[in-house]
JSON list of C-alpha atoms in Angstrom, two decimals:
[
{"chain": "A", "resi": 1, "resn": "LEU", "atom": "CA", "xyz": [-32.17, -5.29, 3.61]},
{"chain": "A", "resi": 2, "resn": "SER", "atom": "CA", "xyz": [-34.58, -2.43, 4.26]},
{"chain": "A", "resi": 3, "resn": "GLU", "atom": "CA", "xyz": [-33.89, 1.07, 3.21]},
{"chain": "A", "resi": 4, "resn": "GLU", "atom": "CA", "xyz": [-33.71, 2.10, 6.91]},
{"chain": "A", "resi": 5, "resn": "THR", "atom": "CA", "xyz": [-31.29, -0.79, 7.64]},
{"chain": "A", "resi": 6, "resn": "GLN", "atom": "CA", "xyz": [-29.02, 0.16, 4.77]},
{"chain": "A", "resi": 7, "resn": "LYS", "atom": "CA", "xyz": [-28.93, 3.91, 5.84]},
{"chain": "A", "resi": 8, "resn": "TYR", "atom": "CA", "xyz": [-27.92, 2.69, 9.42]},
{"chain": "A", "resi": 9, "resn": "ILE", "atom": "CA", "xyz": [-25.06, 0.60, 7.96]},
{"chain": "A", "resi": 10, "resn": "GLN", "atom": "CA", "xyz": [-23.86, 3.58, 6.01]},
{"chain": "A", "resi": 11, "resn": "ASP", "atom": "CA", "xyz": [-24.36, 6.18, 8.58]},
{"chain": "A", "resi": 12, "resn": "LYS", "atom": "CA", "xyz": [-22.79, 4.25, 11.45]},
{"chain": "A", "resi": 13, "resn": "GLN", "atom": "CA", "xyz": [-19.85, 2.90, 9.25]},
{"chain": "A", "resi": 14, "resn": "VAL", "atom": "CA", "xyz": [-20.70, -0.68, 10.07]},
{"chain": "A", "resi": 15, "resn": "GLU", "atom": "CA", "xyz": [-18.87, -2.32, 7.23]},
{"chain": "A", "resi": 16, "resn": "PRO", "atom": "CA", "xyz": [-15.50, -0.74, 8.14]},
{"chain": "A", "resi": 17, "resn": "LEU", "atom": "CA", "xyz": [-16.05, -1.50, 11.75]},
{"chain": "A", "resi": 18, "resn": "MET", "atom": "CA", "xyz": [-16.59, -5.15, 10.88]},
{"chain": "A", "resi": 19, "resn": "GLU", "atom": "CA", "xyz": [-13.62, -5.51, 8.59]},
{"chain": "A", "resi": 20, "resn": "HIS", "atom": "CA", "xyz": [-11.42, -3.91, 11.40]},
{"chain": "A", "resi": 21, "resn": "LEU", "atom": "CA", "xyz": [-12.67, -6.55, 14.01]},
{"chain": "A", "resi": 22, "resn": "MET", "atom": "CA", "xyz": [-12.16, -9.47, 11.52]},
{"chain": "A", "resi": 23, "resn": "HIS", "atom": "CA", "xyz": [-8.79, -8.21, 10.67]},
{"chain": "A", "resi": 24, "resn": "GLU", "atom": "CA", "xyz": [-7.81, -8.14, 14.31]},
{"chain": "A", "resi": 25, "resn": "LEU", "atom": "CA", "xyz": [-9.36, -11.69, 14.94]},
{"chain": "A", "resi": 26, "resn": "LEU", "atom": "CA", "xyz": [-7.37, -13.24, 11.95]},
{"chain": "A", "resi": 27, "resn": "LEU", "atom": "CA", "xyz": [-4.11, -11.50, 12.83]},
{"chain": "A", "resi": 28, "resn": "ALA", "atom": "CA", "xyz": [-4.24, -12.57, 16.48]},
{"chain": "A", "resi": 29, "resn": "LEU", "atom": "CA", "xyz": [-6.05, -15.95, 16.51]},
{"chain": "A", "resi": 30, "resn": "PRO", "atom": "CA", "xyz": [-6.94, -15.47, 20.03]},
{"chain": "A", "resi": 31, "resn": "THR", "atom": "CA", "xyz": [-8.14, -18.49, 22.21]},
{"chain": "A", "resi": 32, "resn": "ASP", "atom": "CA", "xyz": [-10.98, -16.23, 23.46]},
{"chain": "A", "resi": 33, "resn": "PRO", "atom": "CA", "xyz": [-12.35, -14.31, 20.50]},
{"chain": "A", "resi": 34, "resn": "LEU", "atom": "CA", "xyz": [-15.20, -12.62, 22.16]},
{"chain": "A", "resi": 35, "resn": "GLY", "atom": "CA", "xyz": [-13.05, -11.37, 25.13]},
{"chain": "A", "resi": 36, "resn": "TYR", "atom": "CA", "xyz": [-10.51, -10.32, 22.62]},
{"chain": "A", "resi": 37, "resn": "LEU", "atom": "CA", "xyz": [-12.92, -8.27, 20.61]},
{"chain": "A", "resi": 38, "resn": "GLU", "atom": "CA", "xyz": [-14.29, -6.57, 23.69]},
{"chain": "A", "resi": 39, "resn": "GLN", "atom": "CA", "xyz": [-10.66, -5.22, 24.38]},
{"chain": "A", "resi": 40, "resn": "ILE", "atom": "CA", "xyz": [-10.53, -4.19, 20.76]},
{"chain": "A", "resi": 41, "resn": "LEU", "atom": "CA", "xyz": [-13.59, -2.25, 20.94]},
{"chain": "A", "resi": 42, "resn": "GLU", "atom": "CA", "xyz": [-12.32, -0.27, 24.02]},
{"chain": "A", "resi": 43, "resn": "THR", "atom": "CA", "xyz": [-9.46, 1.20, 22.00]},
{"chain": "A", "resi": 44, "resn": "ASN", "atom": "CA", "xyz": [-9.44, 3.24, 18.87]},
{"chain": "A", "resi": 45, "resn": "PRO", "atom": "CA", "xyz": [-8.71, 1.31, 15.61]},
{"chain": "A", "resi": 46, "resn": "THR", "atom": "CA", "xyz": [-5.29, 1.97, 14.04]},
{"chain": "A", "resi": 47, "resn": "PRO", "atom": "CA", "xyz": [-5.11, 2.83, 10.32]},
{"chain": "A", "resi": 48, "resn": "LYS", "atom": "CA", "xyz": [-4.89, 0.05, 7.75]},
{"chain": "A", "resi": 49, "resn": "ILE", "atom": "CA", "xyz": [-4.38, 1.41, 4.40]},
{"chain": "A", "resi": 50, "resn": "ILE", "atom": "CA", "xyz": [-3.26, 0.18, 1.02]},
{"chain": "A", "resi": 51, "resn": "VAL", "atom": "CA", "xyz": [-2.25, 2.47, -1.79]},
{"chain": "A", "resi": 52, "resn": "THR", "atom": "CA", "xyz": [-1.91, 1.12, -5.17]},
{"chain": "A", "resi": 53, "resn": "GLY", "atom": "CA", "xyz": [-1.85, 2.30, -8.87]},
{"chain": "A", "resi": 54, "resn": "PRO", "atom": "CA", "xyz": [0.21, 1.98, -12.03]},
{"chain": "A", "resi": 55, "resn": "PRO", "atom": "CA", "xyz": [3.91, 3.21, -12.21]},
{"chain": "A", "resi": 56, "resn": "ALA", "atom": "CA", "xyz": [4.45, 6.81, -11.35]},
{"chain": "A", "resi": 57, "resn": "SER", "atom": "CA", "xyz": [0.97, 7.19, -10.10]},
{"chain": "A", "resi": 58, "resn": "GLY", "atom": "CA", "xyz": [2.20, 8.88, -6.95]},
{"chain": "A", "resi": 59, "resn": "LYS", "atom": "CA", "xyz": [1.98, 5.89, -4.64]},
{"chain": "A", "resi": 60, "resn": "GLY", "atom": "CA", "xyz": [5.17, 6.76, -2.65]},
{"chain": "A", "resi": 61, "resn": "THR", "atom": "CA", "xyz": [4.20, 10.50, -2.42]},
{"chain": "A", "resi": 62, "resn": "GLN", "atom": "CA", "xyz": [0.70, 9.76, -1.36]},
{"chain": "A", "resi": 63, "resn": "CYS", "atom": "CA", "xyz": [1.81, 7.06, 1.25]},
{"chain": "A", "resi": 64, "resn": "GLU", "atom": "CA", "xyz": [4.23, 9.44, 2.84]},
{"chain": "A", "resi": 65, "resn": "ARG", "atom": "CA", "xyz": [1.55, 12.24, 3.20]},
{"chain": "A", "resi": 66, "resn": "ILE", "atom": "CA", "xyz": [-1.27, 9.71, 4.43]},
{"chain": "A", "resi": 67, "resn": "CYS", "atom": "CA", "xyz": [1.28, 8.44, 7.18]},
{"chain": "A", "resi": 68, "resn": "GLN", "atom": "CA", "xyz": [1.95, 12.04, 8.33]},
{"chain": "A", "resi": 69, "resn": "LEU", "atom": "CA", "xyz": [-1.79, 12.55, 8.56]},
{"chain": "A", "resi": 70, "resn": "THR", "atom": "CA", "xyz": [-2.74, 9.43, 10.42]},
{"chain": "A", "resi": 71, "resn": "GLY", "atom": "CA", "xyz": [0.40, 8.45, 12.22]},
{"chain": "A", "resi": 72, "resn": "ALA", "atom": "CA", "xyz": [0.64, 5.13, 10.22]},
{"chain": "A", "resi": 73, "resn": "ILE", "atom": "CA", "xyz": [3.93, 3.46, 9.43]},
{"chain": "A", "resi": 74, "resn": "LYS", "atom": "CA", "xyz": [4.76, 3.33, 5.71]},
{"chain": "A", "resi": 75, "resn": "ILE", "atom": "CA", "xyz": [5.78, 0.00, 4.53]},
{"chain": "A", "resi": 76, "resn": "ASN", "atom": "CA", "xyz": [7.28, -0.95, 1.06]},
{"chain": "A", "resi": 77, "resn": "THR", "atom": "CA", "xyz": [8.21, -4.58, 0.34]},
{"chain": "A", "resi": 78, "resn": "GLY", "atom": "CA", "xyz": [11.11, -3.26, -1.71]},
{"chain": "A", "resi": 79, "resn": "ASP", "atom": "CA", "xyz": [12.49, -1.59, 1.29]},
{"chain": "A", "resi": 80, "resn": "LEU", "atom": "CA", "xyz": [11.95, -4.73, 3.44]},
{"chain": "A", "resi": 81, "resn": "LEU", "atom": "CA", "xyz": [13.79, -6.87, 0.95]},
{"chain": "A", "resi": 82, "resn": "GLN", "atom": "CA", "xyz": [16.67, -4.20, 0.70]},
{"chain": "A", "resi": 83, "resn": "ASN", "atom": "CA", "xyz": [17.25, -4.06, 4.36]},
{"chain": "A", "resi": 84, "resn": "GLU", "atom": "CA", "xyz": [17.58, -7.90, 4.49]},
{"chain": "A", "resi": 85, "resn": "ILE", "atom": "CA", "xyz": [20.04, -7.73, 1.70]},
{"chain": "A", "resi": 86, "resn": "ASN", "atom": "CA", "xyz": [22.00, -4.89, 3.17]},
{"chain": "A", "resi": 87, "resn": "LYS", "atom": "CA", "xyz": [22.09, -6.89, 6.70]},
{"chain": "A", "resi": 88, "resn": "GLY", "atom": "CA", "xyz": [23.25, -10.10, 4.90]},
{"chain": "A", "resi": 89, "resn": "THR", "atom": "CA", "xyz": [20.55, -12.40, 6.38]},
{"chain": "A", "resi": 90, "resn": "GLU", "atom": "CA", "xyz": [19.59, -15.62, 4.85]},
{"chain": "A", "resi": 91, "resn": "VAL", "atom": "CA", "xyz": [16.45, -14.19, 3.41]},
{"chain": "A", "resi": 92, "resn": "GLY", "atom": "CA", "xyz": [18.59, -11.43, 2.06]},
{"chain": "A", "resi": 93, "resn": "LYS", "atom": "CA", "xyz": [20.98, -13.72, 0.34]},
{"chain": "A", "resi": 94, "resn": "VAL", "atom": "CA", "xyz": [17.96, -15.81, -1.21]},
{"chain": "A", "resi": 95, "resn": "ALA", "atom": "CA", "xyz": [16.42, -12.37, -2.42]},
{"chain": "A", "resi": 96, "resn": "ALA", "atom": "CA", "xyz": [19.53, -11.05, -3.83]},
{"chain": "A", "resi": 97, "resn": "ASP", "atom": "CA", "xyz": [20.11, -14.37, -5.55]},
{"chain": "A", "resi": 98, "resn": "TYR", "atom": "CA", "xyz": [16.47, -14.06, -7.52]},
{"chain": "A", "resi": 99, "resn": "LEU", "atom": "CA", "xyz": [17.12, -10.39, -8.22]},
{"chain": "A", "resi": 100, "resn": "SER", "atom": "CA", "xyz": [20.66, -10.95, -9.59]},
{"chain": "A", "resi": 101, "resn": "ARG", "atom": "CA", "xyz": [19.01, -13.20, -12.08]},
{"chain": "A", "resi": 102, "resn": "GLY", "atom": "CA", "xyz": [16.25, -10.95, -13.08]},
{"chain": "A", "resi": 103, "resn": "ALA", "atom": "CA", "xyz": [13.70, -13.24, -11.34]},
{"chain": "A", "resi": 104, "resn": "LEU", "atom": "CA", "xyz": [10.80, -12.22, -9.09]},
{"chain": "A", "resi": 105, "resn": "VAL", "atom": "CA", "xyz": [11.12, -12.88, -5.50]},
{"chain": "A", "resi": 106, "resn": "PRO", "atom": "CA", "xyz": [8.62, -15.46, -4.33]},
{"chain": "A", "resi": 107, "resn": "ASP", "atom": "CA", "xyz": [5.64, -14.36, -2.67]},
{"chain": "A", "resi": 108, "resn": "THR", "atom": "CA", "xyz": [6.08, -16.49, 0.53]},
{"chain": "A", "resi": 109, "resn": "ILE", "atom": "CA", "xyz": [9.27, -14.44, 0.99]},
{"chain": "A", "resi": 110, "resn": "LEU", "atom": "CA", "xyz": [7.59, -11.13, 0.63]},
{"chain": "A", "resi": 111, "resn": "VAL", "atom": "CA", "xyz": [4.44, -12.08, 2.66]},
{"chain": "A", "resi": 112, "resn": "ASP", "atom": "CA", "xyz": [6.63, -13.45, 5.42]},
{"chain": "A", "resi": 113, "resn": "LEU", "atom": "CA", "xyz": [8.67, -10.18, 5.51]},
{"chain": "A", "resi": 114, "resn": "LEU", "atom": "CA", "xyz": [5.64, -8.07, 5.59]},
{"chain": "A", "resi": 115, "resn": "LYS", "atom": "CA", "xyz": [3.89, -10.18, 8.34]},
{"chain": "A", "resi": 116, "resn": "ALA", "atom": "CA", "xyz": [6.91, -9.91, 10.41]},
{"chain": "A", "resi": 117, "resn": "ARG", "atom": "CA", "xyz": [6.99, -5.96, 10.07]},
{"chain": "A", "resi": 118, "resn": "LEU", "atom": "CA", "xyz": [3.31, -5.84, 10.85]},
{"chain": "A", "resi": 119, "resn": "ALA", "atom": "CA", "xyz": [3.74, -7.68, 14.18]},
{"chain": "A", "resi": 120, "resn": "GLN", "atom": "CA", "xyz": [6.41, -5.18, 15.25]},
{"chain": "A", "resi": 121, "resn": "LYS", "atom": "CA", "xyz": [5.41, -3.01, 18.09]},
{"chain": "A", "resi": 122, "resn": "ASP", "atom": "CA", "xyz": [5.54, 0.48, 16.38]},
{"chain": "A", "resi": 123, "resn": "VAL", "atom": "CA", "xyz": [3.20, -0.83, 13.55]},
{"chain": "A", "resi": 124, "resn": "LYS", "atom": "CA", "xyz": [0.82, -2.44, 16.21]},
{"chain": "A", "resi": 125, "resn": "GLN", "atom": "CA", "xyz": [0.50, 0.71, 17.87]},
{"chain": "A", "resi": 126, "resn": "SER", "atom": "CA", "xyz": [0.52, 3.19, 15.08]},
{"chain": "A", "resi": 127, "resn": "GLY", "atom": "CA", "xyz": [-1.15, 1.19, 12.16]},
{"chain": "A", "resi": 128, "resn": "TRP", "atom": "CA", "xyz": [0.26, 0.70, 8.70]},
{"chain": "A", "resi": 129, "resn": "CYS", "atom": "CA", "xyz": [0.11, 1.90, 5.02]},
{"chain": "A", "resi": 130, "resn": "LEU", "atom": "CA", "xyz": [1.32, -0.56, 2.46]},
{"chain": "A", "resi": 131, "resn": "ASP", "atom": "CA", "xyz": [2.91, 1.27, -0.70]},
{"chain": "A", "resi": 132, "resn": "GLY", "atom": "CA", "xyz": [2.09, -0.64, -3.89]},
{"chain": "A", "resi": 133, "resn": "PHE", "atom": "CA", "xyz": [1.35, -4.18, -2.29]},
{"chain": "A", "resi": 134, "resn": "PRO", "atom": "CA", "xyz": [-0.22, -6.65, -3.16]},
{"chain": "A", "resi": 135, "resn": "ARG", "atom": "CA", "xyz": [0.42, -6.54, -6.77]},
{"chain": "A", "resi": 136, "resn": "THR", "atom": "CA", "xyz": [-1.16, -9.80, -7.63]},
{"chain": "A", "resi": 137, "resn": "ARG", "atom": "CA", "xyz": [-4.29, -11.93, -6.59]},
{"chain": "A", "resi": 138, "resn": "SER", "atom": "CA", "xyz": [-1.98, -14.62, -5.21]},
{"chain": "A", "resi": 139, "resn": "GLN", "atom": "CA", "xyz": [-0.43, -11.94, -2.79]},
{"chain": "A", "resi": 140, "resn": "ALA", "atom": "CA", "xyz": [-3.59, -10.39, -2.00]},
{"chain": "A", "resi": 141, "resn": "LEU", "atom": "CA", "xyz": [-5.11, -13.75, -0.90]},
{"chain": "A", "resi": 142, "resn": "SER", "atom": "CA", "xyz": [-1.93, -14.45, 1.04]},
{"chain": "A", "resi": 143, "resn": "LEU", "atom": "CA", "xyz": [-2.35, -11.29, 2.91]},
{"chain": "A", "resi": 144, "resn": "GLN", "atom": "CA", "xyz": [-6.04, -11.86, 3.65]},
{"chain": "A", "resi": 145, "resn": "LEU", "atom": "CA", "xyz": [-5.15, -15.54, 4.89]},
{"chain": "A", "resi": 146, "resn": "ALA", "atom": "CA", "xyz": [-2.77, -13.76, 7.33]},
{"chain": "A", "resi": 147, "resn": "GLY", "atom": "CA", "xyz": [-5.52, -11.51, 8.62]},
{"chain": "A", "resi": 148, "resn": "VAL", "atom": "CA", "xyz": [-3.77, -8.51, 6.79]},
{"chain": "A", "resi": 149, "resn": "ILE", "atom": "CA", "xyz": [-7.15, -6.77, 5.68]},
{"chain": "A", "resi": 150, "resn": "PRO", "atom": "CA", "xyz": [-7.15, -2.89, 4.91]},
{"chain": "A", "resi": 151, "resn": "SER", "atom": "CA", "xyz": [-9.84, -0.33, 6.02]},
{"chain": "A", "resi": 152, "resn": "ILE", "atom": "CA", "xyz": [-9.37, 1.36, 2.84]},
{"chain": "A", "resi": 153, "resn": "PHE", "atom": "CA", "xyz": [-7.80, 0.23, -0.32]},
{"chain": "A", "resi": 154, "resn": "ILE", "atom": "CA", "xyz": [-6.79, 3.51, -2.48]},
{"chain": "A", "resi": 155, "resn": "VAL", "atom": "CA", "xyz": [-6.27, 3.16, -6.18]},
{"chain": "A", "resi": 156, "resn": "LEU", "atom": "CA", "xyz": [-4.49, 5.86, -7.86]},
{"chain": "A", "resi": 157, "resn": "ASP", "atom": "CA", "xyz": [-5.76, 5.98, -11.50]},
{"chain": "A", "resi": 158, "resn": "ILE", "atom": "CA", "xyz": [-3.78, 7.55, -14.44]},
{"chain": "A", "resi": 159, "resn": "ALA", "atom": "CA", "xyz": [-3.66, 6.86, -18.12]},
{"chain": "A", "resi": 160, "resn": "ASP", "atom": "CA", "xyz": [-0.87, 4.88, -19.49]},
{"chain": "A", "resi": 161, "resn": "SER", "atom": "CA", "xyz": [0.35, 7.87, -21.45]},
{"chain": "A", "resi": 162, "resn": "ILE", "atom": "CA", "xyz": [0.86, 9.74, -18.18]},
{"chain": "A", "resi": 163, "resn": "SER", "atom": "CA", "xyz": [2.45, 6.99, -16.44]},
{"chain": "A", "resi": 164, "resn": "THR", "atom": "CA", "xyz": [4.99, 6.60, -19.27]},
{"chain": "A", "resi": 165, "resn": "TYR", "atom": "CA", "xyz": [5.76, 10.37, -19.38]},
{"chain": "A", "resi": 166, "resn": "ARG", "atom": "CA", "xyz": [6.37, 10.62, -15.50]},
{"chain": "A", "resi": 167, "resn": "CYS", "atom": "CA", "xyz": [8.50, 7.64, -15.64]},
{"chain": "A", "resi": 168, "resn": "SER", "atom": "CA", "xyz": [10.54, 9.01, -18.62]},
{"chain": "A", "resi": 169, "resn": "VAL", "atom": "CA", "xyz": [11.53, 12.21, -16.80]},
{"chain": "A", "resi": 170, "resn": "ARG", "atom": "CA", "xyz": [12.64, 10.31, -13.43]},
{"chain": "A", "resi": 171, "resn": "ARG", "atom": "CA", "xyz": [15.99, 10.02, -12.34]},
{"chain": "A", "resi": 172, "resn": "GLU", "atom": "CA", "xyz": [17.77, 8.51, -9.37]},
{"chain": "A", "resi": 173, "resn": "ASP", "atom": "CA", "xyz": [20.80, 9.36, -7.43]},
{"chain": "A", "resi": 174, "resn": "PRO", "atom": "CA", "xyz": [22.69, 6.11, -7.41]},
{"chain": "A", "resi": 175, "resn": "ASP", "atom": "CA", "xyz": [24.47, 6.78, -4.19]},
{"chain": "A", "resi": 176, "resn": "THR", "atom": "CA", "xyz": [21.31, 7.51, -1.94]},
{"chain": "A", "resi": 177, "resn": "GLY", "atom": "CA", "xyz": [18.48, 6.17, -4.18]},
{"chain": "A", "resi": 178, "resn": "THR", "atom": "CA", "xyz": [16.77, 9.55, -4.03]},
{"chain": "A", "resi": 179, "resn": "LEU", "atom": "CA", "xyz": [14.47, 10.22, -6.96]},
{"chain": "A", "resi": 180, "resn": "TYR", "atom": "CA", "xyz": [14.17, 13.40, -9.01]},
{"chain": "A", "resi": 181, "resn": "ASN", "atom": "CA", "xyz": [11.90, 14.80, -11.78]},
{"chain": "A", "resi": 182, "resn": "MET", "atom": "CA", "xyz": [13.82, 16.48, -14.60]},
{"chain": "A", "resi": 183, "resn": "VAL", "atom": "CA", "xyz": [11.10, 18.84, -15.16]},
{"chain": "A", "resi": 184, "resn": "THR", "atom": "CA", "xyz": [9.66, 19.83, -11.63]},
{"chain": "A", "resi": 185, "resn": "ASN", "atom": "CA", "xyz": [12.41, 18.68, -9.24]},
{"chain": "A", "resi": 186, "resn": "PRO", "atom": "CA", "xyz": [15.75, 18.33, -11.04]},
{"chain": "A", "resi": 187, "resn": "PRO", "atom": "CA", "xyz": [18.75, 16.97, -9.19]},
{"chain": "A", "resi": 188, "resn": "PRO", "atom": "CA", "xyz": [21.39, 19.54, -7.82]},
{"chain": "A", "resi": 189, "resn": "SER", "atom": "CA", "xyz": [24.30, 20.14, -10.10]},
{"chain": "A", "resi": 190, "resn": "ASP", "atom": "CA", "xyz": [26.65, 17.79, -8.01]},
{"chain": "A", "resi": 191, "resn": "VAL", "atom": "CA", "xyz": [24.35, 14.80, -8.22]},
{"chain": "A", "resi": 192, "resn": "ASP", "atom": "CA", "xyz": [25.12, 12.55, -11.34]},
{"chain": "A", "resi": 193, "resn": "ALA", "atom": "CA", "xyz": [21.53, 11.21, -11.49]},
{"chain": "A", "resi": 194, "resn": "VAL", "atom": "CA", "xyz": [20.83, 8.20, -13.77]},
{"chain": "A", "resi": 195, "resn": "VAL", "atom": "CA", "xyz": [17.67, 6.60, -15.53]},
{"chain": "A", "resi": 196, "resn": "ARG", "atom": "CA", "xyz": [16.72, 3.37, -13.57]},
{"chain": "A", "resi": 197, "resn": "GLN", "atom": "CA", "xyz": [16.35, 0.12, -15.67]},
{"chain": "A", "resi": 198, "resn": "GLU", "atom": "CA", "xyz": [12.62, 0.12, -14.68]},
{"chain": "A", "resi": 199, "resn": "ASP", "atom": "CA", "xyz": [12.21, 3.60, -16.22]},
{"chain": "A", "resi": 200, "resn": "THR", "atom": "CA", "xyz": [13.60, 2.99, -19.64]},
{"chain": "A", "resi": 201, "resn": "PRO", "atom": "CA", "xyz": [10.96, 2.45, -22.44]},
{"chain": "A", "resi": 202, "resn": "ASP", "atom": "CA", "xyz": [11.27, -1.27, -22.06]},
{"chain": "A", "resi": 203, "resn": "GLY", "atom": "CA", "xyz": [11.04, -1.25, -18.39]},
{"chain": "A", "resi": 204, "resn": "ILE", "atom": "CA", "xyz": [7.90, 0.98, -18.25]},
{"chain": "A", "resi": 205, "resn": "ALA", "atom": "CA", "xyz": [6.22, -1.04, -20.97]},
{"chain": "A", "resi": 206, "resn": "ALA", "atom": "CA", "xyz": [6.77, -4.28, -18.89]},
{"chain": "A", "resi": 207, "resn": "ARG", "atom": "CA", "xyz": [5.69, -2.77, -15.72]},
{"chain": "A", "resi": 208, "resn": "LEU", "atom": "CA", "xyz": [2.51, -1.37, -17.38]},
{"chain": "A", "resi": 209, "resn": "ALA", "atom": "CA", "xyz": [1.66, -4.69, -18.86]},
{"chain": "A", "resi": 210, "resn": "SER", "atom": "CA", "xyz": [2.11, -6.52, -15.56]},
{"chain": "A", "resi": 211, "resn": "TYR", "atom": "CA", "xyz": [-0.16, -3.93, -13.66]},
{"chain": "A", "resi": 212, "resn": "HIS", "atom": "CA", "xyz": [-2.89, -4.40, -16.17]},
{"chain": "A", "resi": 213, "resn": "ARG", "atom": "CA", "xyz": [-2.59, -8.17, -16.30]},
{"chain": "A", "resi": 214, "resn": "ASN", "atom": "CA", "xyz": [-3.15, -8.28, -12.52]},
{"chain": "A", "resi": 215, "resn": "PHE", "atom": "CA", "xyz": [-5.17, -5.25, -11.74]},
{"chain": "A", "resi": 216, "resn": "ALA", "atom": "CA", "xyz": [-8.56, -6.65, -11.99]},
{"chain": "A", "resi": 217, "resn": "GLU", "atom": "CA", "xyz": [-7.96, -9.69, -9.84]},
{"chain": "A", "resi": 218, "resn": "VAL", "atom": "CA", "xyz": [-6.37, -7.66, -7.15]},
{"chain": "A", "resi": 219, "resn": "LEU", "atom": "CA", "xyz": [-9.41, -5.18, -7.01]},
{"chain": "A", "resi": 220, "resn": "ALA", "atom": "CA", "xyz": [-11.85, -8.14, -6.94]},
{"chain": "A", "resi": 221, "resn": "CYS", "atom": "CA", "xyz": [-10.11, -9.03, -3.44]},
{"chain": "A", "resi": 222, "resn": "TYR", "atom": "CA", "xyz": [-11.11, -5.70, -1.92]},
{"chain": "A", "resi": 223, "resn": "PRO", "atom": "CA", "xyz": [-14.85, -5.07, -3.23]},
{"chain": "A", "resi": 224, "resn": "THR", "atom": "CA", "xyz": [-15.87, -2.87, -0.16]},
{"chain": "A", "resi": 225, "resn": "ALA", "atom": "CA", "xyz": [-12.71, -1.24, 0.90]},
{"chain": "A", "resi": 226, "resn": "ARG", "atom": "CA", "xyz": [-11.50, 0.23, -2.33]},
{"chain": "A", "resi": 227, "resn": "VAL", "atom": "CA", "xyz": [-11.84, 3.81, -3.53]},
{"chain": "A", "resi": 228, "resn": "HIS", "atom": "CA", "xyz": [-10.49, 5.29, -6.76]},
{"chain": "A", "resi": 229, "resn": "LEU", "atom": "CA", "xyz": [-8.74, 8.66, -7.12]},
{"chain": "A", "resi": 230, "resn": "ASP", "atom": "CA", "xyz": [-7.94, 10.61, -10.24]},
{"chain": "A", "resi": 231, "resn": "ALA", "atom": "CA", "xyz": [-4.05, 10.64, -9.80]},
{"chain": "A", "resi": 232, "resn": "SER", "atom": "CA", "xyz": [-3.50, 12.95, -12.98]},
{"chain": "A", "resi": 233, "resn": "GLN", "atom": "CA", "xyz": [-4.48, 15.80, -10.80]},
{"chain": "A", "resi": 234, "resn": "PRO", "atom": "CA", "xyz": [-1.86, 17.67, -8.71]},
{"chain": "A", "resi": 235, "resn": "ALA", "atom": "CA", "xyz": [-0.51, 15.71, -5.77]},
{"chain": "A", "resi": 236, "resn": "ASP", "atom": "CA", "xyz": [-2.25, 18.27, -3.21]},
{"chain": "A", "resi": 237, "resn": "LYS", "atom": "CA", "xyz": [-5.61, 17.54, -5.00]},
{"chain": "A", "resi": 238, "resn": "VAL", "atom": "CA", "xyz": [-5.23, 14.02, -4.70]},
{"chain": "A", "resi": 239, "resn": "PHE", "atom": "CA", "xyz": [-4.50, 14.09, -1.23]},
{"chain": "A", "resi": 240, "resn": "ASP", "atom": "CA", "xyz": [-7.33, 16.19, -0.35]},
{"chain": "A", "resi": 241, "resn": "GLU", "atom": "CA", "xyz": [-9.61, 13.59, -1.81]},
{"chain": "A", "resi": 242, "resn": "ALA", "atom": "CA", "xyz": [-7.65, 10.78, -0.09]},
{"chain": "A", "resi": 243, "resn": "LYS", "atom": "CA", "xyz": [-8.14, 12.53, 3.17]},
{"chain": "A", "resi": 244, "resn": "ARG", "atom": "CA", "xyz": [-11.92, 12.70, 2.66]},
{"chain": "A", "resi": 245, "resn": "GLU", "atom": "CA", "xyz": [-12.06, 9.03, 1.60]},
{"chain": "A", "resi": 246, "resn": "ILE", "atom": "CA", "xyz": [-9.93, 7.86, 4.53]},
{"chain": "A", "resi": 247, "resn": "SER", "atom": "CA", "xyz": [-12.10, 9.78, 6.96]},
{"chain": "A", "resi": 248, "resn": "ALA", "atom": "CA", "xyz": [-15.33, 8.35, 5.45]},
{"chain": "A", "resi": 249, "resn": "LYS", "atom": "CA", "xyz": [-13.81, 4.84, 6.17]},
{"chain": "A", "resi": 250, "resn": "ALA", "atom": "CA", "xyz": [-13.71, 5.77, 9.96]},
{"chain": "A", "resi": 251, "resn": "VAL", "atom": "CA", "xyz": [-9.90, 6.11, 10.05]},
{"chain": "A", "resi": 252, "resn": "ASP", "atom": "CA", "xyz": [-8.71, 8.44, 12.77]},
{"chain": "A", "resi": 253, "resn": "ILE", "atom": "CA", "xyz": [-6.85, 11.32, 11.11]},
{"chain": "A", "resi": 254, "resn": "GLY", "atom": "CA", "xyz": [-6.32, 13.31, 14.36]}
]
């Protein structure tokens, strides 16, 4: 491509626009693709964001703030699974059986739950922000086949030593699931917070090993949408950088 053409593509944000249109086509599979695209182009695109990173990189915090900024709906597959388990659905019973044995819930279950949530009215109207998913190449490819394609894929980078430290000072209220930091945000005196299994030394090591084992293959699925942020910085600084990157990807931030 000529230098002039490349400048046009960058200035007019052609790549995120084409990714958005492809996402909408693959998700809807309309009988009249051209007519459907004409309708899409008449409306503002909704946010489609993925936030990923190693344990304790701040994914949940940044997702919450990004959703407040953009109006998108935060979606966490762990929350979706727990909701099914709490309701006692067939999917919930199957998931609970896997979890009780310490086994991973199959990707088909996770992706199907995610697709169902993305198809709901509030998400279709407001957009979505996926918290820490996909975690493997198989999951990423399943999402792409389902038409779930982000406008921006945010990677929160931190060193293993920082991840390990942050996990080691985390505690959870077993009754509410609220997470606390024993240094910066300790639990109230009347809360008997505990260490989660995943935040024990063995749990941290296992999660970091899994993250690094799958990290490169997941990144390869999002060559144009991904951006890297230094998550060792204060959360406010990370969020400021996230805002700039989201805006640069033609996502409406109000």
